[in-house]
């Protein structure tokens, strides 16, 4: 990253999501200095995904960011969230499986998204299994508490096992 591009990228990041006009202005400057900067492209994808709910346009930015830097640690987690929000479940699963191989990535978040994917597909037992895996990679009490509360929530959605009463005559 050049110093000027970094300045504009960090200015955009600082303004996101509170001042989108300032964020977009700085982001456009950053992309004009380097149109292949994965972090800037990822942030643009986030704007389209998280603020404008334009998932198709967001996917284009995320795809471009992935092509520019396949080892970027930020892009996969936001791209996966976009895919899940847009219900592109097969694509999300592929990206999760690929991202788990990236050295240094937040595996807890990826396993959480894998659990969310299973939950969206209606496989609650698998979602619990993946949340248990996510707990192994939690290194902060807050994230561990979140995973535990999510497991409790999923368990509450599961059908209760009914106890069959013996019929007596």
PDB file of C-alpha atoms in Angstrom:
ATOM      1  CA  UNK A   1       0.000   0.000   0.000  1.00  0.00           C
ATOM      2  CA  UNK A   2       1.267   3.402  -0.842  1.00  0.00           C
ATOM      3  CA  UNK A   3       1.090   6.028   1.853  1.00  0.00           C
ATOM      4  CA  UNK A   4      -1.552   8.102   0.049  1.00  0.00           C
ATOM      5  CA  UNK A   5      -3.730   5.090  -0.732  1.00  0.00           C
ATOM      6  CA  UNK A   6      -3.440   3.937   2.882  1.00  0.00           C
ATOM      7  CA  UNK A   7      -4.452   7.364   4.110  1.00  0.00           C
ATOM      8  CA  UNK A   8      -7.616   7.339   2.017  1.00  0.00           C
ATOM      9  CA  UNK A   9      -8.446   3.710   2.840  1.00  0.00           C
ATOM     10  CA  UNK A  10      -8.138   4.359   6.580  1.00  0.00           C
ATOM     11  CA  UNK A  11     -10.155   7.549   6.242  1.00  0.00           C
ATOM     12  CA  UNK A  12     -12.902   5.556   4.494  1.00  0.00           C
ATOM     13  CA  UNK A  13     -12.750   2.844   7.130  1.00  0.00           C
ATOM     14  CA  UNK A  14     -12.929   5.452   9.887  1.00  0.00           C
ATOM     15  CA  UNK A  15     -16.076   6.967   8.345  1.00  0.00           C
ATOM     16  CA  UNK A  16     -17.796   3.618   7.802  1.00  0.00           C
ATOM     17  CA  UNK A  17     -20.740   3.221   8.555  1.00  0.00           C
ATOM     18  CA  UNK A  18     -21.427   6.544  10.267  1.00  0.00           C
ATOM     19  CA  UNK A  19     -20.723   8.923   7.418  1.00  0.00           C
ATOM     20  CA  UNK A  20     -21.236   7.135   4.132  1.00  0.00           C
ATOM     21  CA  UNK A  21     -20.714  10.169   1.883  1.00  0.00           C
ATOM     22  CA  UNK A  22     -17.289  10.822   3.456  1.00  0.00           C
ATOM     23  CA  UNK A  23     -16.534   7.115   3.402  1.00  0.00           C
ATOM     24  CA  UNK A  24     -17.365   6.788  -0.297  1.00  0.00           C
ATOM     25  CA  UNK A  25     -15.364   9.877  -1.204  1.00  0.00           C
ATOM     26  CA  UNK A  26     -12.253   8.575   0.538  1.00  0.00           C
ATOM     27  CA  UNK A  27     -12.806   5.063  -0.811  1.00  0.00           C
ATOM     28  CA  UNK A  28     -13.062   6.327  -4.381  1.00  0.00           C
ATOM     29  CA  UNK A  29      -9.766   8.184  -3.889  1.00  0.00           C
ATOM     30  CA  UNK A  30      -8.146   5.020  -2.508  1.00  0.00           C
ATOM     31  CA  UNK A  31      -9.406   2.968  -5.451  1.00  0.00           C
ATOM     32  CA  UNK A  32      -8.213   5.603  -7.913  1.00  0.00           C
ATOM     33  CA  UNK A  33      -4.673   5.144  -6.546  1.00  0.00           C
ATOM     34  CA  UNK A  34      -4.928   1.355  -6.675  1.00  0.00           C
ATOM     35  CA  UNK A  35      -8.009  -0.182  -8.288  1.00  0.00           C
ATOM     36  CA  UNK A  36      -6.816  -3.659  -7.261  1.00  0.00           C
ATOM     37  CA  UNK A  37      -6.537  -3.031  -3.518  1.00  0.00           C
ATOM     38  CA  UNK A  38      -8.386  -5.935  -1.896  1.00  0.00           C
ATOM     39  CA  UNK A  39      -9.176  -4.081   1.335  1.00  0.00           C
ATOM     40  CA  UNK A  40     -10.703  -1.107  -0.494  1.00  0.00           C
ATOM     41  CA  UNK A  41     -12.693  -3.381  -2.794  1.00  0.00           C
ATOM     42  CA  UNK A  42     -13.882  -5.351   0.238  1.00  0.00           C
ATOM     43  CA  UNK A  43     -15.054  -2.175   1.969  1.00  0.00           C
ATOM     44  CA  UNK A  44     -16.934  -1.158  -1.176  1.00  0.00           C
ATOM     45  CA  UNK A  45     -18.546  -4.593  -1.176  1.00  0.00           C
ATOM     46  CA  UNK A  46     -19.542  -4.122   2.449  1.00  0.00           C
ATOM     47  CA  UNK A  47     -21.219  -0.818   1.629  1.00  0.00           C
ATOM     48  CA  UNK A  48     -23.301  -2.439  -1.092  1.00  0.00           C
ATOM     49  CA  UNK A  49     -24.051  -5.491   1.034  1.00  0.00           C
ATOM     50  CA  UNK A  50     -24.602  -4.061   4.514  1.00  0.00           C
ATOM     51  CA  UNK A  51     -25.927  -0.582   3.776  1.00  0.00           C
ATOM     52  CA  UNK A  52     -27.616  -0.765   0.396  1.00  0.00           C
ATOM     53  CA  UNK A  53     -28.698  -4.435   0.351  1.00  0.00           C
ATOM     54  CA  UNK A  54     -27.491  -4.652  -3.251  1.00  0.00           C
ATOM     55  CA  UNK A  55     -26.023  -8.131  -2.924  1.00  0.00           C
ATOM     56  CA  UNK A  56     -25.322  -8.680  -6.610  1.00  0.00           C
ATOM     57  CA  UNK A  57     -23.187  -5.541  -6.882  1.00  0.00           C
ATOM     58  CA  UNK A  58     -21.536  -6.366  -3.548  1.00  0.00           C
ATOM     59  CA  UNK A  59     -20.668  -9.841  -4.834  1.00  0.00           C
ATOM     60  CA  UNK A  60     -18.889  -8.269  -7.807  1.00  0.00           C
ATOM     61  CA  UNK A  61     -16.694  -6.192  -5.502  1.00  0.00           C
ATOM     62  CA  UNK A  62     -15.995  -9.135  -3.200  1.00  0.00           C
ATOM     63  CA  UNK A  63     -15.119 -11.384  -6.162  1.00  0.00           C
ATOM     64  CA  UNK A  64     -12.743  -8.762  -7.503  1.00  0.00           C
ATOM     65  CA  UNK A  65     -11.144  -8.374  -4.072  1.00  0.00           C
ATOM     66  CA  UNK A  66     -10.671 -12.150  -3.848  1.00  0.00           C
ATOM     67  CA  UNK A  67      -9.074 -12.205  -7.304  1.00  0.00           C
ATOM     68  CA  UNK A  68      -6.691  -9.403  -6.365  1.00  0.00           C
ATOM     69  CA  UNK A  69      -5.585 -11.040  -3.105  1.00  0.00           C
ATOM     70  CA  UNK A  70      -6.745 -14.592  -2.374  1.00  0.00           C
ATOM     71  CA  UNK A  71      -5.035 -14.565   1.033  1.00  0.00           C
ATOM     72  CA  UNK A  72      -6.730 -11.405   2.322  1.00  0.00           C
ATOM     73  CA  UNK A  73      -8.092 -12.103   5.798  1.00  0.00           C
ATOM     74  CA  UNK A  74     -10.931  -9.569   5.692  1.00  0.00           C
ATOM     75  CA  UNK A  75     -12.646 -10.322   2.415  1.00  0.00           C
ATOM     76  CA  UNK A  76     -13.861 -13.915   3.027  1.00  0.00           C
ATOM     77  CA  UNK A  77     -15.806 -13.208   6.220  1.00  0.00           C
ATOM     78  CA  UNK A  78     -17.708 -10.281   4.705  1.00  0.00           C
ATOM     79  CA  UNK A  79     -18.192 -12.073   1.393  1.00  0.00           C
ATOM     80  CA  UNK A  80     -19.593 -15.146   3.181  1.00  0.00           C
ATOM     81  CA  UNK A  81     -22.020 -12.950   5.130  1.00  0.00           C
ATOM     82  CA  UNK A  82     -23.154 -11.350   1.864  1.00  0.00           C
ATOM     83  CA  UNK A  83     -23.680 -14.770   0.280  1.00  0.00           C
ATOM     84  CA  UNK A  84     -25.687 -15.967   3.282  1.00  0.00           C
ATOM     85  CA  UNK A  85     -27.813 -12.817   3.284  1.00  0.00           C
ATOM     86  CA  UNK A  86     -28.495 -13.347  -0.428  1.00  0.00           C
ATOM     87  CA  UNK A  87     -29.233 -17.050   0.184  1.00  0.00           C
ATOM     88  CA  UNK A  88     -26.429 -18.212  -2.111  1.00  0.00           C
ATOM     89  CA  UNK A  89     -25.877 -21.184   0.159  1.00  0.00           C
ATOM     90  CA  UNK A  90     -23.756 -23.387  -2.115  1.00  0.00           C
ATOM     91  CA  UNK A  91     -21.375 -20.537  -2.903  1.00  0.00           C
ATOM     92  CA  UNK A  92     -21.137 -19.688   0.795  1.00  0.00           C
ATOM     93  CA  UNK A  93     -20.292 -23.290   1.661  1.00  0.00           C
ATOM     94  CA  UNK A  94     -17.527 -23.404  -0.954  1.00  0.00           C
ATOM     95  CA  UNK A  95     -16.054 -20.134   0.279  1.00  0.00           C
ATOM     96  CA  UNK A  96     -16.167 -21.267   3.912  1.00  0.00           C
ATOM     97  CA  UNK A  97     -14.343 -24.486   3.041  1.00  0.00           C
ATOM     98  CA  UNK A  98     -11.709 -22.536   1.094  1.00  0.00           C
ATOM     99  CA  UNK A  99     -11.340 -19.845   3.775  1.00  0.00           C
ATOM    100  CA  UNK A 100     -10.697 -22.374   6.538  1.00  0.00           C
ATOM    101  CA  UNK A 101      -7.415 -23.127   4.752  1.00  0.00           C
ATOM    102  CA  UNK A 102      -6.179 -19.517   4.909  1.00  0.00           C
ATOM    103  CA  UNK A 103      -3.459 -19.105   7.502  1.00  0.00           C
ATOM    104  CA  UNK A 104      -4.302 -16.594  10.242  1.00  0.00           C
ATOM    105  CA  UNK A 105      -8.023 -16.231   9.477  1.00  0.00           C
ATOM    106  CA  UNK A 106     -10.617 -16.034  12.258  1.00  0.00           C
ATOM    107  CA  UNK A 107     -11.817 -19.639  12.302  1.00  0.00           C
ATOM    108  CA  UNK A 108     -14.363 -18.967  15.014  1.00  0.00           C
ATOM    109  CA  UNK A 109     -16.283 -16.638  12.715  1.00  0.00           C
ATOM    110  CA  UNK A 110     -16.027 -19.074   9.813  1.00  0.00           C
ATOM    111  CA  UNK A 111     -17.393 -21.958  11.910  1.00  0.00           C
ATOM    112  CA  UNK A 112     -20.170 -19.651  13.128  1.00  0.00           C
ATOM    113  CA  UNK A 113     -21.091 -18.925   9.518  1.00  0.00           C
ATOM    114  CA  UNK A 114     -20.986 -22.665   8.784  1.00  0.00           C
ATOM    115  CA  UNK A 115     -23.423 -23.178  11.662  1.00  0.00           C
ATOM    116  CA  UNK A 116     -25.637 -20.396  10.328  1.00  0.00           C
ATOM    117  CA  UNK A 117     -25.569 -22.028   6.903  1.00  0.00           C
ATOM    118  CA  UNK A 118     -26.688 -25.350   8.414  1.00  0.00           C
ATOM    119  CA  UNK A 119     -29.398 -23.578  10.367  1.00  0.00           C
ATOM    120  CA  UNK A 120     -30.651 -21.910   7.180  1.00  0.00           C
ATOM    121  CA  UNK A 121     -30.796 -25.319   5.542  1.00  0.00           C
ATOM    122  CA  UNK A 122     -32.823 -26.630   8.479  1.00  0.00           C
ATOM    123  CA  UNK A 123     -30.131 -28.907   9.888  1.00  0.00           C
ATOM    124  CA  UNK A 124     -30.147 -27.812  13.527  1.00  0.00           C
ATOM    125  CA  UNK A 125     -28.044 -30.755  14.869  1.00  0.00           C
ATOM    126  CA  UNK A 126     -25.296 -29.888  12.372  1.00  0.00           C
ATOM    127  CA  UNK A 127     -25.521 -26.220  13.371  1.00  0.00           C
ATOM    128  CA  UNK A 128     -24.876 -27.245  16.990  1.00  0.00           C
ATOM    129  CA  UNK A 129     -21.918 -29.356  15.901  1.00  0.00           C
ATOM    130  CA  UNK A 130     -20.397 -26.433  13.998  1.00  0.00           C
ATOM    131  CA  UNK A 131     -20.958 -24.047  16.918  1.00  0.00           C
ATOM    132  CA  UNK A 132     -19.083 -26.498  19.149  1.00  0.00           C
ATOM    133  CA  UNK A 133     -16.241 -26.328  16.629  1.00  0.00           C
ATOM    134  CA  UNK A 134     -16.431 -22.517  16.660  1.00  0.00           C
ATOM    135  CA  UNK A 135     -16.081 -22.517  20.454  1.00  0.00           C
ATOM    136  CA  UNK A 136     -12.675 -24.196  20.106  1.00  0.00           C
ATOM    137  CA  UNK A 137     -11.396 -21.119  18.282  1.00  0.00           C
ATOM    138  CA  UNK A 138     -12.873 -18.488  20.632  1.00  0.00           C
ATOM    139  CA  UNK A 139     -10.105 -16.647  22.431  1.00  0.00           C
ATOM    140  CA  UNK A 140     -12.173 -13.889  24.002  1.00  0.00           C
ATOM    141  CA  UNK A 141     -14.855 -14.398  26.661  1.00  0.00           C
ATOM    142  CA  UNK A 142     -17.344 -12.330  24.663  1.00  0.00           C
ATOM    143  CA  UNK A 143     -17.090 -14.520  21.577  1.00  0.00           C
ATOM    144  CA  UNK A 144     -17.366 -17.687  23.665  1.00  0.00           C
ATOM    145  CA  UNK A 145     -20.453 -16.294  25.418  1.00  0.00           C
ATOM    146  CA  UNK A 146     -21.945 -15.450  22.026  1.00  0.00           C
ATOM    147  CA  UNK A 147     -21.406 -18.999  20.736  1.00  0.00           C
ATOM    148  CA  UNK A 148     -22.948 -20.476  23.883  1.00  0.00           C
ATOM    149  CA  UNK A 149     -25.989 -18.222  23.633  1.00  0.00           C
ATOM    150  CA  UNK A 150     -26.351 -19.116  19.972  1.00  0.00           C
ATOM    151  CA  UNK A 151     -26.261 -22.833  20.849  1.00  0.00           C
ATOM    152  CA  UNK A 152     -28.959 -22.246  23.451  1.00  0.00           C
ATOM    153  CA  UNK A 153     -31.049 -20.418  20.857  1.00  0.00           C
ATOM    154  CA  UNK A 154     -30.721 -23.242  18.329  1.00  0.00           C
ATOM    155  CA  UNK A 155     -31.596 -25.828  20.975  1.00  0.00           C
ATOM    156  CA  UNK A 156     -34.760 -23.837  21.703  1.00  0.00           C
ATOM    157  CA  UNK A 157     -35.726 -24.132  18.033  1.00  0.00           C
ATOM    158  CA  UNK A 158     -35.348 -27.899  18.023  1.00  0.00           C
ATOM    159  CA  UNK A 159     -38.488 -29.951  18.412  1.00  0.00           C
ATOM    160  CA  UNK A 160     -38.983 -31.279  21.896  1.00  0.00           C
ATOM    161  CA  UNK A 161     -38.728 -35.009  22.343  1.00  0.00           C
ATOM    162  CA  UNK A 162     -42.058 -36.232  23.539  1.00  0.00           C
ATOM    163  CA  UNK A 163     -42.167 -38.832  26.230  1.00  0.00           C
ATOM    164  CA  UNK A 164     -44.474 -41.619  25.269  1.00  0.00           C
ATOM    165  CA  UNK A 165     -46.709 -42.574  28.112  1.00  0.00           C
ATOM    166  CA  UNK A 166     -47.467 -46.187  28.494  1.00  0.00           C
ATOM    167  CA  UNK A 167     -51.118 -46.792  28.043  1.00  0.00           C
ATOM    168  CA  UNK A 168     -52.588 -48.574  30.983  1.00  0.00           C
ATOM    169  CA  UNK A 169     -55.889 -50.320  31.055  1.00  0.00           C
TER     170      UNK A 169
END
